[in-house]
């Protein structure tokens, strides 16, 4: 173990010394070799940045030494009383080592915080300028540093978790946008208006054309059958070699099965935001920090989780998350922007969830909160007999620009409602018509949403 410490292989040193402690269980509990093992373990753990464990091991060494001194003093016939002086001299040395270890912990924490803070600030800056890949890289490093040093659910990690999750969400949206642009112009499933397919619709073919196609298909099937029979004969001749090929293919398949698919950016976003939610919830319940600030951060986290659910098309979960967010912010001012945003996102989720009337109500609530905030800012300036500050003027301008966007969203939601009602009525008419004719057809589910629906979703992402 000491050799590994000298070689700066601290993990190996810890492993060796822990093995040593297990091996000496048959020795007396106050044996000096056991005390020395705990001391060396503490030293190795300190260098390995396991500071709390190091302090615990060093204190164990002191306890064993004190117990040995006590036992020697209790034995009147002991010939080892001269050892007491030597043992007494060891205790201050170990206590000094404990103090050094605690100082090392403070220095390491300060260094980790400084480095993580730099990555966090860099990530937030990249997020602000919409450089999402760079933001994800910086914030991932911040999360890794903080969670490794303070623990996965430490309060120090919450902010990094939140911004990392938010960056992953934005990166996922960006990737979806790129994919959407790549698929632009590709006919959607069920589009009949412009059938540019090279394969002719069977319903429009004449009887002669159908018969000709049937003959050609029959000839092709017969040729394939003959080729298959010939290949089987060849396989029978070279059976051993074929078995080897099959075995190698099976091995390849086994390797493919063992490969674990990496989670998507959207899945990672959800996981990081869930961690942030757990930490902020603990802070709210324990009363740590400034209550309003912590509650607002918890609300922002839950709200972003709702956005992830919208992006993942899990609209019922999104509605549930955002409604929980609104319940959590009752202690915040009624004109808080986070509350307005929560009502807006709730309206979006309800719209996609086909709860159109509720969606319009939520969007109107967002507008009312924004108007109330603008009114309060202006009245606050009047009561103090001062003109609104530069920040207040900027905020009023921002708020004024949001209202037309939300009103447009309300109009889109009403259009979606009309389209949904029209499709429902059309579907009912088709069922009635086919029932009258006795011709029942399976109506395929629409796998791809209408372009207007997707466009509305993109507007939502941009507004948020």
Short mmCIF file of C-alpha atoms in Angstrom, two decimals:
data_model
loop_
_atom_site.label_atom_id
_atom_site.label_comp_id
_atom_site.label_asym_id
_atom_site.label_seq_id
_atom_site.Cartn_x
_atom_site.Cartn_y
_atom_site.Cartn_z
CA UNK A 1 0.00 0.00 0.00
CA UNK A 2 2.80 2.44 0.88
CA UNK A 3 4.58 1.61 -2.38
CA UNK A 4 1.36 2.42 -4.29
CA UNK A 5 1.08 5.74 -2.40
CA UNK A 6 4.68 6.61 -3.35
CA UNK A 7 3.82 5.66 -6.94
CA UNK A 8 0.71 7.92 -6.73
CA UNK A 9 -1.52 4.91 -7.48
CA UNK A 10 -3.94 5.84 -4.71
CA UNK A 11 -6.83 3.63 -5.72
CA UNK A 12 -4.54 0.59 -5.59
CA UNK A 13 -3.16 1.73 -2.22
CA UNK A 14 -6.68 1.99 -0.76
CA UNK A 15 -7.52 -1.47 -2.11
CA UNK A 16 -4.32 -3.03 -0.66
CA UNK A 17 -4.69 -1.48 2.79
CA UNK A 18 -8.40 -2.37 3.06
CA UNK A 19 -7.38 -5.96 2.27
CA UNK A 20 -4.78 -5.75 5.03
CA UNK A 21 -7.41 -4.62 7.57
CA UNK A 22 -9.64 -7.57 6.60
CA UNK A 23 -6.71 -10.00 7.03
CA UNK A 24 -5.88 -8.92 10.63
CA UNK A 25 -9.30 -9.57 12.20
CA UNK A 26 -7.78 -12.40 14.29
CA UNK A 27 -5.30 -9.98 15.96
CA UNK A 28 -6.14 -8.09 19.18
CA UNK A 29 -8.35 -5.06 18.57
CA UNK A 30 -5.71 -2.71 20.02
CA UNK A 31 -2.88 -4.09 17.87
CA UNK A 32 -0.50 -1.40 16.62
CA UNK A 33 -0.46 -2.92 13.14
CA UNK A 34 -4.23 -2.33 12.91
CA UNK A 35 -3.78 1.30 14.04
CA UNK A 36 -1.01 1.78 11.46
CA UNK A 37 -3.23 0.22 8.73
CA UNK A 38 -6.03 2.69 9.49
CA UNK A 39 -3.54 5.57 9.46
CA UNK A 40 -2.09 4.55 6.07
CA UNK A 41 -5.61 4.02 4.73
CA UNK A 42 -6.52 7.56 5.78
CA UNK A 43 -3.43 8.94 4.03
CA UNK A 44 -4.25 7.04 0.80
CA UNK A 45 -7.91 8.13 0.91
CA UNK A 46 -6.86 11.75 1.40
CA UNK A 47 -4.63 11.69 -1.68
CA UNK A 48 -7.46 9.91 -3.55
CA UNK A 49 -9.78 12.88 -2.73
CA UNK A 50 -11.97 10.74 -0.43
CA UNK A 51 -11.60 13.31 2.33
CA UNK A 52 -14.47 12.34 4.64
CA UNK A 53 -13.46 8.68 4.50
CA UNK A 54 -9.85 9.71 5.19
CA UNK A 55 -10.81 11.63 8.34
CA UNK A 56 -12.87 8.65 9.51
CA UNK A 57 -9.90 6.26 9.02
CA UNK A 58 -7.48 8.59 10.82
CA UNK A 59 -9.88 8.96 13.75
CA UNK A 60 -10.11 5.15 13.89
CA UNK A 61 -6.32 5.00 14.20
CA UNK A 62 -6.44 7.44 17.15
CA UNK A 63 -9.21 5.41 18.83
CA UNK A 64 -7.17 2.18 18.55
CA UNK A 65 -4.06 3.89 19.97
CA UNK A 66 -6.03 5.31 22.91
CA UNK A 67 -7.56 1.90 23.58
CA UNK A 68 -4.08 0.34 23.58
CA UNK A 69 -2.81 2.94 26.05
CA UNK A 70 -5.82 2.30 28.29
CA UNK A 71 -5.25 -1.46 28.22
CA UNK A 72 -1.54 -1.10 29.07
CA UNK A 73 -2.33 1.20 32.02
CA UNK A 74 -5.00 -1.21 33.29
CA UNK A 75 -2.49 -4.10 33.34
CA UNK A 76 -0.32 -3.52 36.46
CA UNK A 77 2.09 -6.27 35.45
CA UNK A 78 2.55 -5.01 31.89
CA UNK A 79 6.12 -4.56 30.75
CA UNK A 80 5.02 -2.25 27.92
CA UNK A 81 4.46 0.91 29.99
CA UNK A 82 7.37 2.60 28.19
CA UNK A 83 5.31 2.24 24.99
CA UNK A 84 2.72 4.71 26.32
CA UNK A 85 5.06 7.67 25.79
CA UNK A 86 5.63 6.61 22.20
CA UNK A 87 1.87 6.20 21.59
CA UNK A 88 1.08 9.59 23.17
CA UNK A 89 3.50 11.21 20.72
CA UNK A 90 1.67 9.65 17.74
CA UNK A 91 -1.74 11.16 18.53
CA UNK A 92 -0.83 14.86 17.81
CA UNK A 93 0.80 13.76 14.54
CA UNK A 94 -2.39 12.01 13.41
CA UNK A 95 -4.54 14.97 14.55
CA UNK A 96 -2.33 17.24 12.45
CA UNK A 97 -2.88 14.89 9.50
CA UNK A 98 -6.65 15.18 10.04
CA UNK A 99 -6.38 18.98 9.96
CA UNK A 100 -4.32 18.79 6.75
CA UNK A 101 -6.92 16.49 5.17
CA UNK A 102 -9.72 18.93 6.03
CA UNK A 103 -7.70 21.77 4.47
CA UNK A 104 -7.16 19.62 1.35
CA UNK A 105 -10.93 19.11 1.17
CA UNK A 106 -11.59 22.86 1.35
CA UNK A 107 -9.00 23.56 -1.36
CA UNK A 108 -10.40 20.81 -3.60
CA UNK A 109 -13.96 22.10 -3.11
CA UNK A 110 -12.90 25.65 -3.96
CA UNK A 111 -11.02 24.46 -7.06
CA UNK A 112 -13.93 22.25 -8.19
CA UNK A 113 -16.44 25.05 -7.64
CA UNK A 114 -14.29 27.53 -9.54
CA UNK A 115 -13.82 25.17 -12.49
CA UNK A 116 -17.49 24.10 -12.50
CA UNK A 117 -18.64 27.74 -12.23
CA UNK A 118 -16.52 28.59 -15.27
CA UNK A 119 -18.09 25.74 -17.27
CA UNK A 120 -21.58 26.74 -16.05
CA UNK A 121 -21.12 30.39 -17.03
CA UNK A 122 -19.70 29.38 -20.42
CA UNK A 123 -22.60 26.98 -21.01
CA UNK A 124 -25.21 29.60 -20.11
CA UNK A 125 -23.53 32.07 -22.49
CA UNK A 126 -23.59 29.50 -25.32
CA UNK A 127 -27.26 28.77 -24.54
CA UNK A 128 -28.09 32.49 -24.69
CA UNK A 129 -26.60 32.82 -28.20
CA UNK A 130 -28.24 29.54 -29.32
CA UNK A 131 -24.97 27.62 -29.69
CA UNK A 132 -26.60 24.50 -28.25
CA UNK A 133 -23.88 21.89 -28.99
CA UNK A 134 -21.25 24.03 -27.23
CA UNK A 135 -23.66 24.70 -24.35
CA UNK A 136 -24.26 20.96 -23.89
CA UNK A 137 -20.50 20.26 -23.82
CA UNK A 138 -19.72 22.95 -21.20
CA UNK A 139 -22.70 22.16 -18.96
CA UNK A 140 -22.00 18.41 -19.08
CA UNK A 141 -18.51 19.13 -17.69
CA UNK A 142 -19.99 21.32 -14.93
CA UNK A 143 -22.44 18.55 -13.94
CA UNK A 144 -19.70 15.90 -13.96
CA UNK A 145 -17.38 17.94 -11.73
CA UNK A 146 -20.03 18.92 -9.20
CA UNK A 147 -21.78 15.54 -8.93
CA UNK A 148 -18.46 13.69 -8.55
CA UNK A 149 -17.32 16.01 -5.76
CA UNK A 150 -20.51 16.87 -3.86
CA UNK A 151 -22.76 13.89 -4.69
CA UNK A 152 -25.49 13.36 -7.28
CA UNK A 153 -28.29 15.06 -5.30
CA UNK A 154 -26.23 17.86 -3.71
CA UNK A 155 -27.69 21.36 -3.78
CA UNK A 156 -24.55 22.59 -5.60
CA UNK A 157 -25.57 20.53 -8.66
CA UNK A 158 -29.13 21.82 -9.14
CA UNK A 159 -28.43 24.84 -11.36
CA UNK A 160 -26.05 22.91 -13.64
CA UNK A 161 -28.58 20.07 -13.97
CA UNK A 162 -31.29 22.55 -14.97
CA UNK A 163 -29.28 24.36 -17.64
CA UNK A 164 -27.82 21.10 -18.96
CA UNK A 165 -31.34 19.68 -19.34
CA UNK A 166 -32.54 22.87 -21.01
CA UNK A 167 -29.61 22.84 -23.45
CA UNK A 168 -30.27 19.20 -24.34
CA UNK A 169 -33.92 20.07 -25.01
CA UNK A 170 -32.91 22.93 -27.33
CA UNK A 171 -30.36 20.69 -29.08
CA UNK A 172 -33.06 18.07 -29.61
CA UNK A 173 -35.36 20.74 -31.09
CA UNK A 174 -32.56 21.91 -33.38
CA UNK A 175 -31.95 18.35 -34.60
CA UNK A 176 -35.69 17.87 -35.17
CA UNK A 177 -35.75 21.09 -37.19
CA UNK A 178 -32.86 19.88 -39.37
CA UNK A 179 -34.68 16.57 -39.94
CA UNK A 180 -37.88 18.43 -40.74
CA UNK A 181 -36.08 20.54 -43.37
CA UNK A 182 -34.56 17.38 -44.87
CA UNK A 183 -38.02 15.83 -45.23
CA UNK A 184 -39.59 18.98 -46.67
CA UNK A 185 -41.43 18.15 -49.88
CA UNK A 186 -41.77 14.46 -49.08
CA UNK A 187 -45.45 13.47 -49.49
CA UNK A 188 -47.19 12.74 -46.21
CA UNK A 189 -48.98 9.47 -45.55
CA UNK A 190 -52.47 9.60 -46.95
CA UNK A 191 -51.82 12.54 -49.33
CA UNK A 192 -54.04 11.94 -52.41
CA UNK A 193 -53.89 15.41 -53.94
CA UNK A 194 -50.61 14.90 -55.75
CA UNK A 195 -49.91 11.23 -56.35
CA UNK A 196 -46.51 11.42 -58.09
CA UNK A 197 -45.64 7.78 -57.31
CA UNK A 198 -44.21 5.71 -60.16
CA UNK A 199 -46.35 2.80 -58.96
CA UNK A 200 -49.79 3.03 -60.47
CA UNK A 201 -52.81 2.94 -58.17
CA UNK A 202 -54.46 -0.53 -58.60
CA UNK A 203 -57.92 1.03 -58.28
CA UNK A 204 -57.32 3.03 -61.51
CA UNK A 205 -56.07 0.08 -63.62
CA UNK A 206 -58.19 -1.59 -66.32
CA UNK A 207 -58.96 -5.34 -66.28
CA UNK A 208 -56.45 -6.01 -69.13
CA UNK A 209 -53.71 -4.16 -67.26
CA UNK A 210 -54.44 -6.10 -64.06
CA UNK A 211 -54.25 -9.42 -65.96
CA UNK A 212 -50.93 -8.43 -67.54
CA UNK A 213 -49.46 -7.54 -64.14
CA UNK A 214 -50.68 -10.87 -62.68
CA UNK A 215 -48.94 -12.82 -65.48
CA UNK A 216 -45.65 -10.95 -64.99
CA UNK A 217 -45.77 -11.46 -61.21
CA UNK A 218 -46.45 -15.18 -61.74
CA UNK A 219 -43.45 -15.56 -64.09
CA UNK A 220 -41.18 -13.73 -61.64
CA UNK A 221 -42.30 -15.93 -58.74
CA UNK A 222 -41.64 -19.10 -60.79
CA UNK A 223 -38.09 -17.94 -61.66
CA UNK A 224 -37.39 -17.10 -58.00
CA UNK A 225 -38.66 -20.54 -56.93
CA UNK A 226 -36.32 -22.30 -59.40
CA UNK A 227 -33.35 -20.19 -58.25
CA UNK A 228 -34.17 -21.02 -54.62
CA UNK A 229 -34.22 -24.79 -55.37
CA UNK A 230 -30.82 -24.58 -57.13
CA UNK A 231 -29.28 -22.66 -54.18
CA UNK A 232 -30.58 -25.30 -51.75
CA UNK A 233 -28.83 -28.04 -53.76
CA UNK A 234 -25.57 -26.07 -53.58
CA UNK A 235 -26.02 -25.60 -49.83
CA UNK A 236 -26.43 -29.37 -49.35
CA UNK A 237 -23.08 -29.94 -51.12
CA UNK A 238 -21.19 -27.36 -49.06
CA UNK A 239 -22.95 -27.96 -45.75
CA UNK A 240 -19.92 -27.74 -43.47
CA UNK A 241 -18.71 -24.43 -44.83
CA UNK A 242 -22.24 -23.03 -44.68
CA UNK A 243 -22.53 -24.03 -41.01
CA UNK A 244 -19.32 -22.10 -40.29
CA UNK A 245 -20.73 -19.03 -42.05
CA UNK A 246 -23.99 -19.37 -40.10
CA UNK A 247 -22.06 -19.65 -36.83
CA UNK A 248 -20.08 -16.50 -37.62
CA UNK A 249 -23.31 -14.69 -38.53
CA UNK A 250 -24.90 -15.81 -35.26
CA UNK A 251 -21.89 -14.49 -33.34
CA UNK A 252 -22.23 -11.16 -35.15
CA UNK A 253 -25.92 -11.04 -34.29
CA UNK A 254 -25.14 -11.75 -30.64
CA UNK A 255 -22.70 -8.84 -30.64
CA UNK A 256 -25.32 -6.57 -32.17
CA UNK A 257 -27.86 -7.57 -29.53
CA UNK A 258 -25.37 -6.82 -26.74
CA UNK A 259 -24.89 -3.22 -27.98
CA UNK A 260 -26.88 -0.84 -25.78
CA UNK A 261 -28.56 2.05 -27.56
CA UNK A 262 -27.49 5.42 -26.24
CA UNK A 263 -30.32 7.57 -24.88
CA UNK A 264 -31.49 10.42 -27.08
CA UNK A 265 -30.87 14.06 -26.19
CA UNK A 266 -34.54 14.35 -25.27
CA UNK A 267 -34.28 11.39 -22.88
CA UNK A 268 -31.11 12.85 -21.32
CA UNK A 269 -32.85 16.22 -20.97
CA UNK A 270 -35.70 14.58 -19.06
CA UNK A 271 -33.26 12.73 -16.76
CA UNK A 272 -31.24 15.87 -15.92
CA UNK A 273 -34.35 17.96 -15.30
CA UNK A 274 -35.77 15.23 -13.05
CA UNK A 275 -32.53 15.37 -11.02
CA UNK A 276 -32.82 19.18 -10.79
CA UNK A 277 -36.45 18.80 -9.70
CA UNK A 278 -35.46 16.35 -6.91
CA UNK A 279 -32.76 18.70 -5.60
CA UNK A 280 -34.94 21.84 -5.71
CA UNK A 281 -37.84 19.97 -4.06
CA UNK A 282 -35.51 18.96 -1.20
CA UNK A 283 -34.39 22.59 -0.83
CA UNK A 284 -38.00 23.85 -0.70
CA UNK A 285 -38.97 21.22 1.88
CA UNK A 286 -35.90 21.88 4.06
CA UNK A 287 -36.32 25.66 3.85
CA UNK A 288 -32.75 26.23 2.61
CA UNK A 289 -31.99 29.32 0.57
CA UNK A 290 -34.31 32.20 -0.29
CA UNK A 291 -37.77 30.62 -0.50
CA UNK A 292 -39.14 32.64 -3.45
CA UNK A 293 -35.99 32.08 -5.54
CA UNK A 294 -35.90 28.33 -4.87
CA UNK A 295 -39.64 27.97 -5.63
CA UNK A 296 -39.21 29.90 -8.89
CA UNK A 297 -36.33 27.63 -9.91
CA UNK A 298 -38.38 24.54 -9.06
CA UNK A 299 -41.24 25.91 -11.16
CA UNK A 300 -38.88 26.62 -14.09
CA UNK A 301 -37.60 23.06 -13.87
CA UNK A 302 -41.08 21.50 -13.84
CA UNK A 303 -42.13 23.81 -16.67
CA UNK A 304 -39.15 22.69 -18.78
CA UNK A 305 -40.06 19.07 -18.02
CA UNK A 306 -43.47 19.89 -19.47
CA UNK A 307 -41.76 21.22 -22.61
CA UNK A 308 -39.82 17.96 -22.91
CA UNK A 309 -43.11 16.03 -22.72
CA UNK A 310 -44.61 18.29 -25.43
CA UNK A 311 -41.57 17.70 -27.63
CA UNK A 312 -41.92 13.95 -26.97
CA UNK A 313 -45.64 14.20 -27.90
CA UNK A 314 -46.64 12.97 -24.42
CA UNK A 315 -49.23 15.72 -24.05
CA UNK A 316 -51.14 14.29 -21.08
CA UNK A 317 -47.89 14.19 -19.07
CA UNK A 318 -47.06 17.74 -20.20
CA UNK A 319 -50.43 19.01 -18.98
CA UNK A 320 -49.93 17.23 -15.64
CA UNK A 321 -46.40 18.66 -15.18
CA UNK A 322 -47.37 22.24 -16.02
CA UNK A 323 -50.48 22.15 -13.83
CA UNK A 324 -48.22 21.00 -10.97
CA UNK A 325 -45.91 23.94 -11.76
CA UNK A 326 -48.81 26.40 -11.49
CA UNK A 327 -49.78 24.94 -8.09
CA UNK A 328 -46.18 25.28 -6.85
CA UNK A 329 -45.94 29.04 -7.59
CA UNK A 330 -48.89 30.26 -5.54
CA UNK A 331 -46.49 32.10 -3.23
CA UNK A 332 -45.01 34.10 -6.13
CA UNK A 333 -46.45 37.50 -7.17
CA UNK A 334 -49.60 37.12 -9.29
CA UNK A 335 -48.01 39.03 -12.19
CA UNK A 336 -44.83 36.91 -12.25
CA UNK A 337 -43.58 36.17 -15.75
CA UNK A 338 -42.94 32.54 -14.83
CA UNK A 339 -46.66 32.15 -14.06
CA UNK A 340 -47.58 33.72 -17.42
CA UNK A 341 -45.17 31.37 -19.17
CA UNK A 342 -46.65 28.39 -17.31
CA UNK A 343 -50.17 29.27 -18.49
CA UNK A 344 -48.89 29.71 -22.05
CA UNK A 345 -47.14 26.34 -22.10
CA UNK A 346 -50.21 24.74 -20.51
CA UNK A 347 -52.33 26.15 -23.34
CA UNK A 348 -49.92 24.75 -25.91
CA UNK A 349 -49.96 21.29 -24.31
CA UNK A 350 -53.76 21.31 -24.02
CA UNK A 351 -54.06 22.32 -27.67
CA UNK A 352 -51.92 19.40 -28.82
CA UNK A 353 -53.91 17.19 -26.44
CA UNK A 354 -57.13 18.22 -28.26
CA UNK A 355 -58.42 20.13 -25.19
CA UNK A 356 -59.06 23.18 -27.34
CA UNK A 357 -61.42 25.18 -25.09
CA UNK A 358 -59.16 24.67 -22.07
CA UNK A 359 -56.17 25.67 -24.22
CA UNK A 360 -57.81 28.97 -25.25
CA UNK A 361 -58.66 29.64 -21.60
CA UNK A 362 -55.03 29.05 -20.51
CA UNK A 363 -53.63 31.24 -23.30
CA UNK A 364 -56.04 34.05 -22.39
CA UNK A 365 -54.91 33.70 -18.76
CA UNK A 366 -51.30 34.20 -19.92
CA UNK A 367 -52.30 37.40 -21.74
CA UNK A 368 -54.17 38.69 -18.64
CA UNK A 369 -51.09 38.13 -16.44
CA UNK A 370 -48.83 39.90 -18.95
CA UNK A 371 -51.19 42.89 -19.16
CA UNK A 372 -51.39 43.04 -15.37
CA UNK A 373 -47.59 43.04 -15.13
CA UNK A 374 -47.32 45.88 -17.65
CA UNK A 375 -49.93 47.83 -15.70
CA UNK A 376 -48.11 47.26 -12.38
CA UNK A 377 -44.77 48.42 -13.83
CA UNK A 378 -46.33 51.62 -15.18
CA UNK A 379 -48.28 52.32 -11.96
CA UNK A 380 -45.16 51.68 -9.87
CA UNK A 381 -43.31 54.32 -11.85
CA UNK A 382 -46.19 56.80 -11.43
CA UNK A 383 -46.49 56.27 -7.66
CA UNK A 384 -42.79 56.98 -7.18
CA UNK A 385 -43.13 59.98 -9.51
CA UNK A 386 -40.30 58.70 -11.65
CA UNK A 387 -40.10 57.69 -15.28
CA UNK A 388 -39.73 53.93 -15.81
CA UNK A 389 -36.11 52.77 -15.73
CA UNK A 390 -34.31 51.43 -18.81
CA UNK A 391 -34.85 47.84 -17.60
CA UNK A 392 -38.57 48.47 -17.03
CA UNK A 393 -38.99 50.04 -20.47
CA UNK A 394 -37.21 47.06 -22.06
CA UNK A 395 -39.47 44.63 -20.20
CA UNK A 396 -42.64 46.50 -21.23
CA UNK A 397 -41.50 46.35 -24.88
CA UNK A 398 -40.85 42.60 -24.56
CA UNK A 399 -44.24 42.00 -22.93
CA UNK A 400 -46.08 44.04 -25.57
CA UNK A 401 -44.46 41.93 -28.33
CA UNK A 402 -45.58 38.70 -26.63
CA UNK A 403 -49.30 39.48 -26.68
CA UNK A 404 -49.76 39.33 -30.52
CA UNK A 405 -47.85 36.01 -30.57
CA UNK A 406 -50.15 34.49 -27.96
CA UNK A 407 -53.23 35.86 -29.74
CA UNK A 408 -51.97 34.20 -32.93
CA UNK A 409 -51.60 30.97 -30.97
CA UNK A 410 -55.21 31.30 -29.80
CA UNK A 411 -56.32 31.72 -33.41
CA UNK A 412 -54.28 28.64 -34.43
CA UNK A 413 -55.87 26.64 -31.59
CA UNK A 414 -59.35 27.61 -32.73
CA UNK A 415 -58.45 26.55 -36.28
CA UNK A 416 -57.17 23.23 -34.95
CA UNK A 417 -60.49 22.76 -33.17
CA UNK A 418 -62.44 23.41 -36.39
CA UNK A 419 -60.21 20.98 -38.33
CA UNK A 420 -60.64 18.32 -35.65
CA UNK A 421 -64.42 18.75 -35.66
CA UNK A 422 -64.51 18.60 -39.46
CA UNK A 423 -62.43 15.40 -39.49
CA UNK A 424 -64.65 13.83 -36.84
CA UNK A 425 -67.76 14.68 -38.85
CA UNK A 426 -66.15 13.46 -42.09
CA UNK A 427 -65.18 10.20 -40.41
CA UNK A 428 -68.71 9.69 -39.12
CA UNK A 429 -70.15 10.35 -42.61
CA UNK A 430 -67.75 7.81 -44.17
CA UNK A 431 -68.73 5.16 -41.63
CA UNK A 432 -72.43 5.83 -42.29
CA UNK A 433 -71.87 5.68 -46.06
CA UNK A 434 -69.83 2.45 -45.95
CA UNK A 435 -72.37 0.86 -43.60
CA UNK A 436 -75.15 1.60 -46.06
CA UNK A 437 -73.16 -0.01 -48.88
CA UNK A 438 -72.07 -2.96 -46.71
CA UNK A 439 -68.43 -2.16 -47.58
CA UNK A 440 -66.28 -1.97 -44.44
CA UNK A 441 -62.75 -0.60 -44.81
CA UNK A 442 -59.98 -0.26 -42.26
CA UNK A 443 -59.17 3.41 -41.79
CA UNK A 444 -55.37 3.69 -41.35
CA UNK A 445 -54.06 5.82 -38.48
CA UNK A 446 -52.24 8.95 -39.61
CA UNK A 447 -48.61 8.45 -38.62
CA UNK A 448 -47.44 11.92 -39.67
CA UNK A 449 -49.18 15.05 -38.44
CA UNK A 450 -50.35 17.69 -40.86
CA UNK A 451 -47.80 20.31 -41.87
CA UNK A 452 -49.82 23.02 -40.18
CA UNK A 453 -49.77 21.10 -36.91
CA UNK A 454 -45.98 20.71 -37.07
CA UNK A 455 -45.58 24.39 -37.96
CA UNK A 456 -47.61 25.34 -34.89
CA UNK A 457 -45.33 23.18 -32.79
CA UNK A 458 -42.23 24.91 -34.20
CA UNK A 459 -43.76 28.30 -33.36
CA UNK A 460 -44.27 27.06 -29.82
CA UNK A 461 -40.61 26.07 -29.51
CA UNK A 462 -39.53 29.47 -30.83
CA UNK A 463 -41.87 31.37 -28.45
CA UNK A 464 -40.57 29.45 -25.46
#
